[in-house]
Amino acid sequence: MVRYADDSVFCFQYKEEAEKFYQKLLERLKEFNLEIAEEKTKIITLGKDDNNDDDEGNKFAGSFDFLGFTHYLGSCQDGGKRVKRKTSKKKYQGSLLRIKEWIRDNRHIPTSELMGKIVLKLQGHCNYYGVTDNSHAIGSYIYRVKQLLYKWLNRRSQRKSFSWRRFSLFLNKYPLPKAKLCVNIFQLAQGTNYCT
């Protein structure tokens, strides 16, 4: 069981165990006049996609979202399988929308202050989403923020302020953070952890 506040994920090796647990959970909660949000609750089999059927013809999803991450079954370098995670599409797009609006609304503040706050926002994003297997999504997010900065800083005045070349020089003076992983799940399991 993995729980955060009122969100929980229960993992089972066999589908029959998951179904039995689910029925018992419903009965137990009913005793206390509590309910499960059925639209948010489902039994899934990792590694299968929404277009596949199980042996009984039932549809099931191959991944699930929890705490801002999509958890899915992926391949290891040695050919084995393990659960991996990436930033969920909904959270990724929501974060981009919020930072886009922030840049648009604050593009006229002094440059050093603007870039200082952007760096803090990006570091916060990396600190939360910088987990094992998620470096591609982190790098993509930083690149998209860079594009948003270029677009909105060029709208500070009626004349275009930056070419890509000048913008690159600008970023040498005000560098954006690099994509980094702050949580290595393998080292975390051994009791150590650090940002790389």
Short mmCIF file of N, CA and C in Angstrom, two decimals:
data_model
loop_
_atom_site.label_atom_id
_atom_site.label_comp_id
_atom_site.label_asym_id
_atom_site.label_seq_id
_atom_site.Cartn_x
_atom_site.Cartn_y
_atom_site.Cartn_z
N MET A 1 0.84 -1.19 0.00
CA MET A 1 0.00 0.00 0.00
C MET A 1 0.88 1.25 0.00
N VAL A 2 0.54 2.18 -0.85
CA VAL A 2 1.20 3.49 -0.88
C VAL A 2 0.10 4.51 -0.69
N ARG A 3 0.24 5.38 0.32
CA ARG A 3 -0.83 6.33 0.62
C ARG A 3 -0.25 7.73 0.79
N TYR A 4 -0.99 8.72 0.28
CA TYR A 4 -0.68 10.12 0.54
C TYR A 4 -2.01 10.82 0.75
N ALA A 5 -2.24 11.33 1.96
CA ALA A 5 -3.52 11.95 2.34
C ALA A 5 -4.65 10.96 2.05
N ASP A 6 -5.60 11.32 1.18
CA ASP A 6 -6.71 10.39 0.93
C ASP A 6 -6.54 9.62 -0.38
N ASP A 7 -5.37 9.68 -1.00
CA ASP A 7 -5.08 8.91 -2.21
C ASP A 7 -4.26 7.68 -1.85
N SER A 8 -4.64 6.54 -2.38
CA SER A 8 -3.93 5.30 -2.08
C SER A 8 -3.79 4.44 -3.32
N VAL A 9 -2.72 3.67 -3.35
CA VAL A 9 -2.51 2.67 -4.38
C VAL A 9 -2.18 1.36 -3.66
N PHE A 10 -2.86 0.29 -4.05
CA PHE A 10 -2.61 -1.03 -3.49
C PHE A 10 -2.08 -1.92 -4.62
N CYS A 11 -0.99 -2.62 -4.37
CA CYS A 11 -0.37 -3.45 -5.41
C CYS A 11 -0.49 -4.93 -5.04
N PHE A 12 -0.81 -5.72 -6.04
CA PHE A 12 -0.97 -7.16 -5.84
C PHE A 12 -0.28 -7.91 -6.96
N GLN A 13 0.14 -9.11 -6.66
CA GLN A 13 0.76 -9.93 -7.69
C GLN A 13 -0.30 -10.57 -8.59
N TYR A 14 -1.44 -10.93 -8.00
CA TYR A 14 -2.47 -11.64 -8.77
C TYR A 14 -3.77 -10.84 -8.81
N LYS A 15 -4.41 -10.86 -9.98
CA LYS A 15 -5.65 -10.12 -10.20
C LYS A 15 -6.74 -10.55 -9.22
N GLU A 16 -6.81 -11.85 -8.94
CA GLU A 16 -7.86 -12.36 -8.03
C GLU A 16 -7.72 -11.75 -6.63
N GLU A 17 -6.47 -11.57 -6.17
CA GLU A 17 -6.24 -10.96 -4.86
C GLU A 17 -6.72 -9.50 -4.86
N ALA A 18 -6.46 -8.79 -5.95
CA ALA A 18 -6.88 -7.38 -6.04
C ALA A 18 -8.40 -7.28 -6.01
N GLU A 19 -9.07 -8.14 -6.75
CA GLU A 19 -10.55 -8.10 -6.78
C GLU A 19 -11.14 -8.45 -5.42
N LYS A 20 -10.58 -9.45 -4.74
CA LYS A 20 -11.06 -9.84 -3.42
C LYS A 20 -10.85 -8.69 -2.41
N PHE A 21 -9.66 -8.07 -2.46
CA PHE A 21 -9.37 -6.96 -1.57
C PHE A 21 -10.34 -5.81 -1.82
N TYR A 22 -10.61 -5.51 -3.08
CA TYR A 22 -11.50 -4.40 -3.44
C TYR A 22 -12.90 -4.61 -2.86
N GLN A 23 -13.42 -5.81 -2.97
CA GLN A 23 -14.75 -6.10 -2.42
C GLN A 23 -14.76 -5.96 -0.90
N LYS A 24 -13.73 -6.48 -0.24
CA LYS A 24 -13.64 -6.37 1.23
C LYS A 24 -13.50 -4.91 1.65
N LEU A 25 -12.76 -4.13 0.89
CA LEU A 25 -12.59 -2.70 1.21
C LEU A 25 -13.93 -1.97 1.13
N LEU A 26 -14.70 -2.24 0.08
CA LEU A 26 -16.02 -1.61 -0.06
C LEU A 26 -16.91 -1.96 1.13
N GLU A 27 -16.90 -3.24 1.52
CA GLU A 27 -17.71 -3.68 2.67
C GLU A 27 -17.27 -2.99 3.95
N ARG A 28 -15.97 -2.91 4.15
CA ARG A 28 -15.44 -2.30 5.38
C ARG A 28 -15.78 -0.81 5.47
N LEU A 29 -15.62 -0.11 4.37
CA LEU A 29 -15.93 1.32 4.37
C LEU A 29 -17.41 1.57 4.59
N LYS A 30 -18.23 0.69 4.03
CA LYS A 30 -19.69 0.83 4.20
C LYS A 30 -20.08 0.75 5.68
N GLU A 31 -19.37 -0.06 6.45
CA GLU A 31 -19.64 -0.18 7.89
C GLU A 31 -19.49 1.17 8.60
N PHE A 32 -18.61 2.05 8.07
CA PHE A 32 -18.36 3.35 8.66
C PHE A 32 -19.03 4.49 7.88
N ASN A 33 -20.00 4.13 7.03
CA ASN A 33 -20.70 5.09 6.19
C ASN A 33 -19.75 5.92 5.31
N LEU A 34 -18.73 5.27 4.80
CA LEU A 34 -17.77 5.90 3.89
C LEU A 34 -17.89 5.27 2.51
N GLU A 35 -17.46 6.02 1.50
CA GLU A 35 -17.52 5.51 0.13
C GLU A 35 -16.20 5.77 -0.59
N ILE A 36 -15.99 5.01 -1.65
CA ILE A 36 -14.85 5.22 -2.54
C ILE A 36 -15.34 6.05 -3.72
N ALA A 37 -14.50 6.96 -4.20
CA ALA A 37 -14.83 7.70 -5.42
C ALA A 37 -14.65 6.74 -6.59
N GLU A 38 -15.75 6.13 -7.03
CA GLU A 38 -15.66 5.06 -8.02
C GLU A 38 -15.10 5.52 -9.36
N GLU A 39 -15.31 6.80 -9.72
CA GLU A 39 -14.77 7.28 -10.98
C GLU A 39 -13.25 7.38 -10.96
N LYS A 40 -12.67 7.39 -9.75
CA LYS A 40 -11.21 7.47 -9.61
C LYS A 40 -10.61 6.13 -9.21
N THR A 41 -11.42 5.11 -9.05
CA THR A 41 -10.96 3.83 -8.54
C THR A 41 -11.08 2.76 -9.62
N LYS A 42 -9.99 2.04 -9.84
CA LYS A 42 -10.05 0.95 -10.81
C LYS A 42 -8.95 -0.05 -10.53
N ILE A 43 -9.15 -1.25 -11.06
CA ILE A 43 -8.13 -2.29 -11.00
C ILE A 43 -7.48 -2.32 -12.38
N ILE A 44 -6.16 -2.20 -12.39
CA ILE A 44 -5.44 -2.21 -13.67
C ILE A 44 -4.38 -3.29 -13.67
N THR A 45 -3.94 -3.65 -14.85
CA THR A 45 -2.82 -4.57 -15.01
C THR A 45 -1.71 -3.79 -15.68
N LEU A 46 -0.60 -3.61 -14.99
CA LEU A 46 0.52 -2.87 -15.58
C LEU A 46 1.05 -3.62 -16.79
N GLY A 47 1.43 -2.86 -17.80
CA GLY A 47 2.03 -3.46 -18.98
C GLY A 47 1.06 -3.68 -20.11
N LYS A 48 -0.21 -3.46 -19.88
CA LYS A 48 -1.22 -3.59 -20.93
C LYS A 48 -1.75 -2.21 -21.24
N ASP A 49 -2.10 -1.96 -22.50
CA ASP A 49 -2.64 -0.65 -22.83
C ASP A 49 -4.16 -0.70 -22.94
N ASP A 50 -4.76 0.49 -23.07
CA ASP A 50 -6.22 0.60 -23.07
C ASP A 50 -6.89 -0.11 -24.24
N ASN A 51 -6.13 -0.43 -25.28
CA ASN A 51 -6.73 -1.08 -26.44
C ASN A 51 -6.67 -2.59 -26.35
N ASN A 52 -6.05 -3.12 -25.30
CA ASN A 52 -5.95 -4.57 -25.14
C ASN A 52 -7.04 -5.09 -24.24
N ASP A 53 -7.36 -6.35 -24.40
CA ASP A 53 -8.33 -7.02 -23.54
C ASP A 53 -7.59 -8.05 -22.71
N ASP A 54 -8.15 -8.35 -21.52
CA ASP A 54 -7.59 -9.45 -20.75
C ASP A 54 -8.21 -10.75 -21.25
N ASP A 55 -7.94 -11.85 -20.55
CA ASP A 55 -8.42 -13.16 -21.00
C ASP A 55 -9.94 -13.24 -21.06
N GLU A 56 -10.63 -12.38 -20.29
CA GLU A 56 -12.08 -12.41 -20.25
C GLU A 56 -12.71 -11.33 -21.13
N GLY A 57 -11.91 -10.63 -21.91
CA GLY A 57 -12.45 -9.60 -22.80
C GLY A 57 -12.67 -8.25 -22.13
N ASN A 58 -12.17 -8.07 -20.90
CA ASN A 58 -12.34 -6.80 -20.19
C ASN A 58 -11.23 -5.84 -20.58
N LYS A 59 -11.59 -4.57 -20.71
CA LYS A 59 -10.58 -3.56 -21.00
C LYS A 59 -9.83 -3.21 -19.72
N PHE A 60 -8.53 -2.96 -19.83
CA PHE A 60 -7.77 -2.49 -18.67
C PHE A 60 -6.66 -1.58 -19.11
N ALA A 61 -6.25 -0.69 -18.22
CA ALA A 61 -5.23 0.31 -18.54
C ALA A 61 -3.87 -0.21 -18.12
N GLY A 62 -2.82 0.21 -18.82
CA GLY A 62 -1.48 -0.25 -18.53
C GLY A 62 -0.67 0.69 -17.67
N SER A 63 -1.25 1.78 -17.21
CA SER A 63 -0.54 2.74 -16.38
C SER A 63 -1.54 3.44 -15.48
N PHE A 64 -1.01 4.16 -14.49
CA PHE A 64 -1.90 4.94 -13.62
C PHE A 64 -1.17 6.20 -13.17
N ASP A 65 -1.94 7.23 -12.87
CA ASP A 65 -1.40 8.49 -12.37
C ASP A 65 -1.55 8.55 -10.86
N PHE A 66 -0.48 8.98 -10.18
CA PHE A 66 -0.49 9.10 -8.73
C PHE A 66 0.53 10.15 -8.34
N LEU A 67 0.10 11.17 -7.59
CA LEU A 67 0.96 12.25 -7.09
C LEU A 67 1.70 12.99 -8.20
N GLY A 68 1.04 13.15 -9.35
CA GLY A 68 1.62 13.93 -10.43
C GLY A 68 2.50 13.14 -11.39
N PHE A 69 2.60 11.83 -11.17
CA PHE A 69 3.40 10.97 -12.03
C PHE A 69 2.53 9.92 -12.69
N THR A 70 2.89 9.55 -13.92
CA THR A 70 2.30 8.39 -14.56
C THR A 70 3.24 7.22 -14.29
N HIS A 71 2.72 6.17 -13.67
CA HIS A 71 3.49 4.97 -13.36
C HIS A 71 3.17 3.93 -14.42
N TYR A 72 4.19 3.32 -14.99
CA TYR A 72 3.99 2.36 -16.07
C TYR A 72 5.06 1.28 -16.01
N LEU A 73 4.83 0.18 -16.71
CA LEU A 73 5.80 -0.90 -16.74
C LEU A 73 6.77 -0.65 -17.88
N GLY A 74 8.05 -0.58 -17.57
CA GLY A 74 9.07 -0.31 -18.59
C GLY A 74 10.15 -1.37 -18.58
N SER A 75 11.02 -1.28 -19.55
CA SER A 75 12.10 -2.25 -19.69
C SER A 75 13.38 -1.71 -19.07
N CYS A 76 14.16 -2.60 -18.50
CA CYS A 76 15.48 -2.27 -17.96
C CYS A 76 16.53 -2.54 -19.04
N GLN A 77 17.74 -2.08 -18.81
CA GLN A 77 18.82 -2.31 -19.77
C GLN A 77 19.15 -3.79 -19.90
N ASP A 78 18.93 -4.56 -18.83
CA ASP A 78 19.22 -6.00 -18.89
C ASP A 78 18.07 -6.80 -19.49
N GLY A 79 17.02 -6.11 -19.97
CA GLY A 79 15.89 -6.79 -20.58
C GLY A 79 14.76 -7.11 -19.62
N GLY A 80 14.98 -6.90 -18.33
CA GLY A 80 13.93 -7.15 -17.35
C GLY A 80 12.88 -6.04 -17.37
N LYS A 81 11.86 -6.19 -16.54
CA LYS A 81 10.77 -5.22 -16.45
C LYS A 81 10.73 -4.64 -15.04
N ARG A 82 10.35 -3.36 -14.95
CA ARG A 82 10.14 -2.73 -13.65
C ARG A 82 9.21 -1.53 -13.81
N VAL A 83 8.65 -1.07 -12.71
CA VAL A 83 7.77 0.10 -12.74
C VAL A 83 8.63 1.35 -12.91
N LYS A 84 8.25 2.17 -13.88
CA LYS A 84 8.93 3.45 -14.12
C LYS A 84 7.91 4.56 -13.94
N ARG A 85 8.40 5.80 -13.90
CA ARG A 85 7.49 6.93 -13.73
C ARG A 85 7.95 8.11 -14.57
N LYS A 86 6.97 8.89 -15.00
CA LYS A 86 7.23 10.12 -15.74
C LYS A 86 6.18 11.13 -15.32
N THR A 87 6.45 12.41 -15.56
CA THR A 87 5.49 13.46 -15.22
C THR A 87 4.19 13.19 -15.97
N SER A 88 3.07 13.22 -15.25
CA SER A 88 1.79 12.97 -15.92
C SER A 88 1.49 14.09 -16.91
N LYS A 89 0.84 13.74 -17.99
CA LYS A 89 0.55 14.70 -19.06
C LYS A 89 -0.24 15.89 -18.52
N LYS A 90 -1.21 15.62 -17.66
CA LYS A 90 -2.05 16.69 -17.10
C LYS A 90 -1.21 17.67 -16.27
N LYS A 91 -0.32 17.15 -15.43
CA LYS A 91 0.52 18.01 -14.59
C LYS A 91 1.56 18.77 -15.43
N TYR A 92 2.11 18.11 -16.43
CA TYR A 92 3.09 18.74 -17.31
C TYR A 92 2.46 19.94 -18.03
N GLN A 93 1.30 19.72 -18.63
CA GLN A 93 0.64 20.80 -19.36
C GLN A 93 0.16 21.90 -18.43
N GLY A 94 -0.33 21.53 -17.24
CA GLY A 94 -0.76 22.53 -16.26
C GLY A 94 0.39 23.40 -15.79
N SER A 95 1.56 22.79 -15.55
CA SER A 95 2.74 23.54 -15.13
C SER A 95 3.19 24.51 -16.21
N LEU A 96 3.17 24.06 -17.47
CA LEU A 96 3.55 24.93 -18.58
C LEU A 96 2.59 26.10 -18.72
N LEU A 97 1.31 25.84 -18.56
CA LEU A 97 0.32 26.91 -18.68
C LEU A 97 0.52 27.95 -17.58
N ARG A 98 0.76 27.49 -16.34
CA ARG A 98 0.96 28.43 -15.23
C ARG A 98 2.21 29.28 -15.43
N ILE A 99 3.32 28.67 -15.88
CA ILE A 99 4.55 29.45 -16.05
C ILE A 99 4.43 30.38 -17.26
N LYS A 100 3.70 29.96 -18.29
CA LYS A 100 3.46 30.83 -19.45
C LYS A 100 2.72 32.09 -19.01
N GLU A 101 1.65 31.91 -18.22
CA GLU A 101 0.87 33.05 -17.75
C GLU A 101 1.71 33.94 -16.84
N TRP A 102 2.55 33.32 -16.01
CA TRP A 102 3.39 34.10 -15.10
C TRP A 102 4.39 34.94 -15.90
N ILE A 103 5.04 34.34 -16.89
CA ILE A 103 6.01 35.09 -17.72
C ILE A 103 5.30 36.22 -18.45
N ARG A 104 4.15 35.93 -19.03
CA ARG A 104 3.40 36.96 -19.77
C ARG A 104 3.05 38.14 -18.86
N ASP A 105 2.59 37.84 -17.65
CA ASP A 105 2.15 38.89 -16.73
C ASP A 105 3.30 39.63 -16.06
N ASN A 106 4.50 39.03 -16.03
CA ASN A 106 5.63 39.63 -15.31
C ASN A 106 6.81 39.98 -16.21
N ARG A 107 6.63 39.96 -17.52
CA ARG A 107 7.75 40.17 -18.42
C ARG A 107 8.34 41.58 -18.34
N HIS A 108 7.62 42.51 -17.72
CA HIS A 108 8.11 43.89 -17.65
C HIS A 108 8.88 44.20 -16.36
N ILE A 109 8.97 43.22 -15.44
CA ILE A 109 9.76 43.48 -14.23
C ILE A 109 11.24 43.46 -14.61
N PRO A 110 12.14 44.00 -13.78
CA PRO A 110 13.56 44.02 -14.12
C PRO A 110 14.08 42.62 -14.47
N THR A 111 14.93 42.57 -15.47
CA THR A 111 15.40 41.29 -16.01
C THR A 111 16.02 40.38 -14.96
N SER A 112 16.87 40.92 -14.11
CA SER A 112 17.53 40.07 -13.11
C SER A 112 16.51 39.46 -12.15
N GLU A 113 15.48 40.24 -11.78
CA GLU A 113 14.43 39.73 -10.90
C GLU A 113 13.59 38.67 -11.61
N LEU A 114 13.23 38.93 -12.85
CA LEU A 114 12.45 37.98 -13.65
C LEU A 114 13.19 36.65 -13.77
N MET A 115 14.45 36.71 -14.17
CA MET A 115 15.21 35.48 -14.38
C MET A 115 15.49 34.75 -13.07
N GLY A 116 15.69 35.51 -11.99
CA GLY A 116 15.88 34.88 -10.68
C GLY A 116 14.65 34.07 -10.27
N LYS A 117 13.47 34.64 -10.52
CA LYS A 117 12.24 33.93 -10.16
C LYS A 117 11.98 32.73 -11.07
N ILE A 118 12.33 32.86 -12.36
CA ILE A 118 12.18 31.74 -13.29
C ILE A 118 13.07 30.58 -12.85
N VAL A 119 14.32 30.90 -12.48
CA VAL A 119 15.25 29.87 -12.03
C VAL A 119 14.69 29.15 -10.80
N LEU A 120 14.13 29.89 -9.85
CA LEU A 120 13.54 29.27 -8.65
C LEU A 120 12.38 28.36 -9.01
N LYS A 121 11.54 28.79 -9.95
CA LYS A 121 10.40 27.98 -10.38
C LYS A 121 10.88 26.69 -11.04
N LEU A 122 11.90 26.79 -11.89
CA LEU A 122 12.43 25.60 -12.56
C LEU A 122 13.11 24.65 -11.56
N GLN A 123 13.82 25.22 -10.59
CA GLN A 123 14.46 24.37 -9.58
C GLN A 123 13.40 23.64 -8.75
N GLY A 124 12.30 24.32 -8.43
CA GLY A 124 11.21 23.68 -7.70
C GLY A 124 10.61 22.53 -8.50
N HIS A 125 10.43 22.77 -9.81
CA HIS A 125 9.89 21.72 -10.69
C HIS A 125 10.83 20.52 -10.71
N CYS A 126 12.13 20.79 -10.87
CA CYS A 126 13.13 19.70 -10.90
C CYS A 126 13.18 18.96 -9.57
N ASN A 127 13.07 19.68 -8.47
CA ASN A 127 13.13 19.04 -7.16
C ASN A 127 11.97 18.07 -6.95
N TYR A 128 10.79 18.41 -7.47
CA TYR A 128 9.65 17.52 -7.29
C TYR A 128 9.64 16.39 -8.33
N TYR A 129 9.80 16.74 -9.59
CA TYR A 129 9.65 15.75 -10.67
C TYR A 129 10.97 15.06 -11.05
N GLY A 130 12.07 15.45 -10.44
CA GLY A 130 13.37 14.88 -10.79
C GLY A 130 13.61 13.54 -10.15
N VAL A 131 12.87 12.52 -10.60
CA VAL A 131 13.02 11.17 -10.06
C VAL A 131 13.57 10.25 -11.16
N THR A 132 14.08 9.12 -10.75
CA THR A 132 14.61 8.12 -11.68
C THR A 132 13.64 7.91 -12.84
N ASP A 133 14.16 7.88 -14.06
CA ASP A 133 13.43 7.63 -15.32
C ASP A 133 12.71 8.85 -15.86
N ASN A 134 12.75 9.99 -15.19
CA ASN A 134 11.96 11.15 -15.64
C ASN A 134 12.82 12.27 -16.23
N SER A 135 14.07 12.00 -16.55
CA SER A 135 14.94 13.08 -17.03
C SER A 135 14.48 13.66 -18.36
N HIS A 136 13.89 12.84 -19.23
CA HIS A 136 13.41 13.36 -20.53
C HIS A 136 12.33 14.42 -20.32
N ALA A 137 11.36 14.14 -19.44
CA ALA A 137 10.27 15.10 -19.19
C ALA A 137 10.80 16.38 -18.54
N ILE A 138 11.78 16.26 -17.66
CA ILE A 138 12.37 17.43 -17.02
C ILE A 138 13.08 18.30 -18.07
N GLY A 139 13.89 17.66 -18.91
CA GLY A 139 14.60 18.39 -19.96
C GLY A 139 13.65 19.06 -20.94
N SER A 140 12.58 18.36 -21.29
CA SER A 140 11.56 18.91 -22.19
C SER A 140 10.88 20.13 -21.57
N TYR A 141 10.59 20.04 -20.28
CA TYR A 141 9.93 21.15 -19.58
C TYR A 141 10.83 22.40 -19.59
N ILE A 142 12.11 22.23 -19.28
CA ILE A 142 13.05 23.36 -19.26
C ILE A 142 13.16 23.97 -20.66
N TYR A 143 13.21 23.13 -21.68
CA TYR A 143 13.30 23.63 -23.06
C TYR A 143 12.06 24.43 -23.44
N ARG A 144 10.88 23.94 -23.04
CA ARG A 144 9.63 24.65 -23.35
C ARG A 144 9.57 26.00 -22.63
N VAL A 145 10.06 26.05 -21.40
CA VAL A 145 10.10 27.33 -20.66
C VAL A 145 11.05 28.29 -21.37
N LYS A 146 12.16 27.78 -21.87
CA LYS A 146 13.10 28.60 -22.64
C LYS A 146 12.41 29.21 -23.86
N GLN A 147 11.60 28.43 -24.56
CA GLN A 147 10.85 28.93 -25.72
C GLN A 147 9.85 30.01 -25.30
N LEU A 148 9.19 29.78 -24.16
CA LEU A 148 8.22 30.78 -23.67
C LEU A 148 8.92 32.08 -23.31
N LEU A 149 10.07 31.99 -22.68
CA LEU A 149 10.84 33.19 -22.35
C LEU A 149 11.21 33.96 -23.61
N TYR A 150 11.68 33.26 -24.62
CA TYR A 150 12.05 33.90 -25.88
C TYR A 150 10.84 34.63 -26.48
N LYS A 151 9.70 33.95 -26.48
CA LYS A 151 8.49 34.55 -27.07
C LYS A 151 8.06 35.81 -26.31
N TRP A 152 7.95 35.72 -24.98
CA TRP A 152 7.39 36.83 -24.21
C TRP A 152 8.39 37.96 -23.98
N LEU A 153 9.67 37.66 -23.92
CA LEU A 153 10.65 38.75 -23.81
C LEU A 153 10.73 39.53 -25.11
N ASN A 154 10.44 38.89 -26.22
CA ASN A 154 10.40 39.59 -27.50
C ASN A 154 9.16 40.48 -27.63
N ARG A 155 8.22 40.33 -26.73
CA ARG A 155 7.01 41.16 -26.77
C ARG A 155 7.06 42.29 -25.75
N ARG A 156 8.22 42.54 -25.20
CA ARG A 156 8.36 43.65 -24.25
C ARG A 156 8.19 44.99 -24.95
N SER A 157 8.59 45.06 -26.18
CA SER A 157 8.47 46.31 -26.93
C SER A 157 7.96 45.97 -28.32
N GLN A 158 7.69 47.01 -29.12
CA GLN A 158 7.18 46.77 -30.46
C GLN A 158 8.26 46.23 -31.39
N ARG A 159 9.51 46.54 -31.06
CA ARG A 159 10.61 46.00 -31.86
C ARG A 159 11.06 44.67 -31.30
N LYS A 160 11.32 43.71 -32.16
CA LYS A 160 11.78 42.41 -31.70
C LYS A 160 13.12 42.57 -30.98
N SER A 161 13.19 42.11 -29.74
CA SER A 161 14.38 42.32 -28.92
C SER A 161 15.48 41.31 -29.21
N PHE A 162 15.10 40.06 -29.45
CA PHE A 162 16.08 38.99 -29.52
C PHE A 162 16.00 38.21 -30.83
N SER A 163 17.16 37.86 -31.35
CA SER A 163 17.26 36.75 -32.30
C SER A 163 17.63 35.55 -31.41
N TRP A 164 17.61 34.34 -31.96
CA TRP A 164 18.00 33.18 -31.15
C TRP A 164 19.46 33.32 -30.71
N ARG A 165 20.29 33.90 -31.57
CA ARG A 165 21.69 34.07 -31.21
C ARG A 165 21.84 35.01 -30.01
N ARG A 166 21.17 36.15 -30.07
CA ARG A 166 21.23 37.10 -28.95
C ARG A 166 20.59 36.51 -27.69
N PHE A 167 19.54 35.73 -27.88
CA PHE A 167 18.88 35.10 -26.73
C PHE A 167 19.83 34.09 -26.07
N SER A 168 20.61 33.38 -26.86
CA SER A 168 21.60 32.44 -26.30
C SER A 168 22.64 33.19 -25.48
N LEU A 169 23.07 34.35 -25.96
CA LEU A 169 24.01 35.17 -25.19
C LEU A 169 23.37 35.67 -23.89
N PHE A 170 22.10 36.02 -23.98
CA PHE A 170 21.34 36.45 -22.80
C PHE A 170 21.31 35.32 -21.76
N LEU A 171 21.10 34.07 -22.23
CA LEU A 171 21.05 32.93 -21.32
C LEU A 171 22.42 32.57 -20.75
N ASN A 172 23.49 33.02 -21.41
CA ASN A 172 24.82 32.85 -20.81
C ASN A 172 24.94 33.73 -19.56
N LYS A 173 24.33 34.90 -19.63
CA LYS A 173 24.36 35.82 -18.48
C LYS A 173 23.37 35.38 -17.40
N TYR A 174 22.21 34.88 -17.82
CA TYR A 174 21.16 34.43 -16.89
C TYR A 174 20.84 32.97 -17.19
N PRO A 175 21.72 32.04 -16.81
CA PRO A 175 21.51 30.63 -17.19
C PRO A 175 20.31 29.99 -16.49
N LEU A 176 19.65 29.13 -17.24
CA LEU A 176 18.56 28.33 -16.68
C LEU A 176 19.17 27.06 -16.09
N PRO A 177 18.51 26.47 -15.08
CA PRO A 177 19.07 25.23 -14.51
C PRO A 177 19.06 24.10 -15.53
N LYS A 178 19.96 23.16 -15.36
CA LYS A 178 20.00 21.96 -16.19
C LYS A 178 19.04 20.93 -15.60
N ALA A 179 18.57 20.04 -16.46
CA ALA A 179 17.72 18.94 -15.98
C ALA A 179 18.55 18.06 -15.05
N LYS A 180 18.02 17.76 -13.88
CA LYS A 180 18.74 16.91 -12.94
C LYS A 180 17.76 16.04 -12.18
N LEU A 181 18.25 14.90 -11.75
CA LEU A 181 17.45 13.99 -10.95
C LEU A 181 17.80 14.22 -9.48
N CYS A 182 16.79 14.42 -8.66
CA CYS A 182 17.01 14.66 -7.23
C CYS A 182 16.66 13.45 -6.39
N VAL A 183 15.92 12.49 -6.96
CA VAL A 183 15.56 11.29 -6.22
C VAL A 183 15.92 10.08 -7.06
N ASN A 184 16.91 9.33 -6.59
CA ASN A 184 17.28 8.08 -7.22
C ASN A 184 16.61 6.97 -6.42
N ILE A 185 15.59 6.34 -7.00
CA ILE A 185 14.81 5.38 -6.21
C ILE A 185 15.64 4.19 -5.77
N PHE A 186 16.69 3.87 -6.49
CA PHE A 186 17.53 2.73 -6.10
C PHE A 186 18.38 3.08 -4.90
N GLN A 187 18.93 4.30 -4.87
CA GLN A 187 19.71 4.73 -3.71
C GLN A 187 18.80 5.01 -2.52
N LEU A 188 17.58 5.50 -2.81
CA LEU A 188 16.63 5.76 -1.73
C LEU A 188 16.30 4.47 -0.98
N ALA A 189 16.19 3.36 -1.74
CA ALA A 189 15.90 2.06 -1.12
C ALA A 189 17.06 1.61 -0.24
N GLN A 190 18.27 2.10 -0.54
CA GLN A 190 19.45 1.73 0.26
C GLN A 190 19.71 2.75 1.37
N GLY A 191 18.87 3.79 1.48
CA GLY A 191 19.00 4.75 2.56
C GLY A 191 19.84 5.98 2.22
N THR A 192 20.24 6.17 0.95
CA THR A 192 20.97 7.36 0.56
C THR A 192 20.24 8.04 -0.59
N ASN A 193 20.43 9.34 -0.72
CA ASN A 193 19.79 10.08 -1.81
C ASN A 193 20.48 11.42 -1.99
N TYR A 194 20.56 11.87 -3.24
CA TYR A 194 21.16 13.17 -3.51
C TYR A 194 20.76 13.63 -4.90
N CYS A 195 20.91 14.94 -5.15
CA CYS A 195 20.64 15.47 -6.49
C CYS A 195 21.85 15.25 -7.37
N THR A 196 21.60 14.85 -8.65
CA THR A 196 22.69 14.67 -9.61
C THR A 196 22.48 15.60 -10.78
#
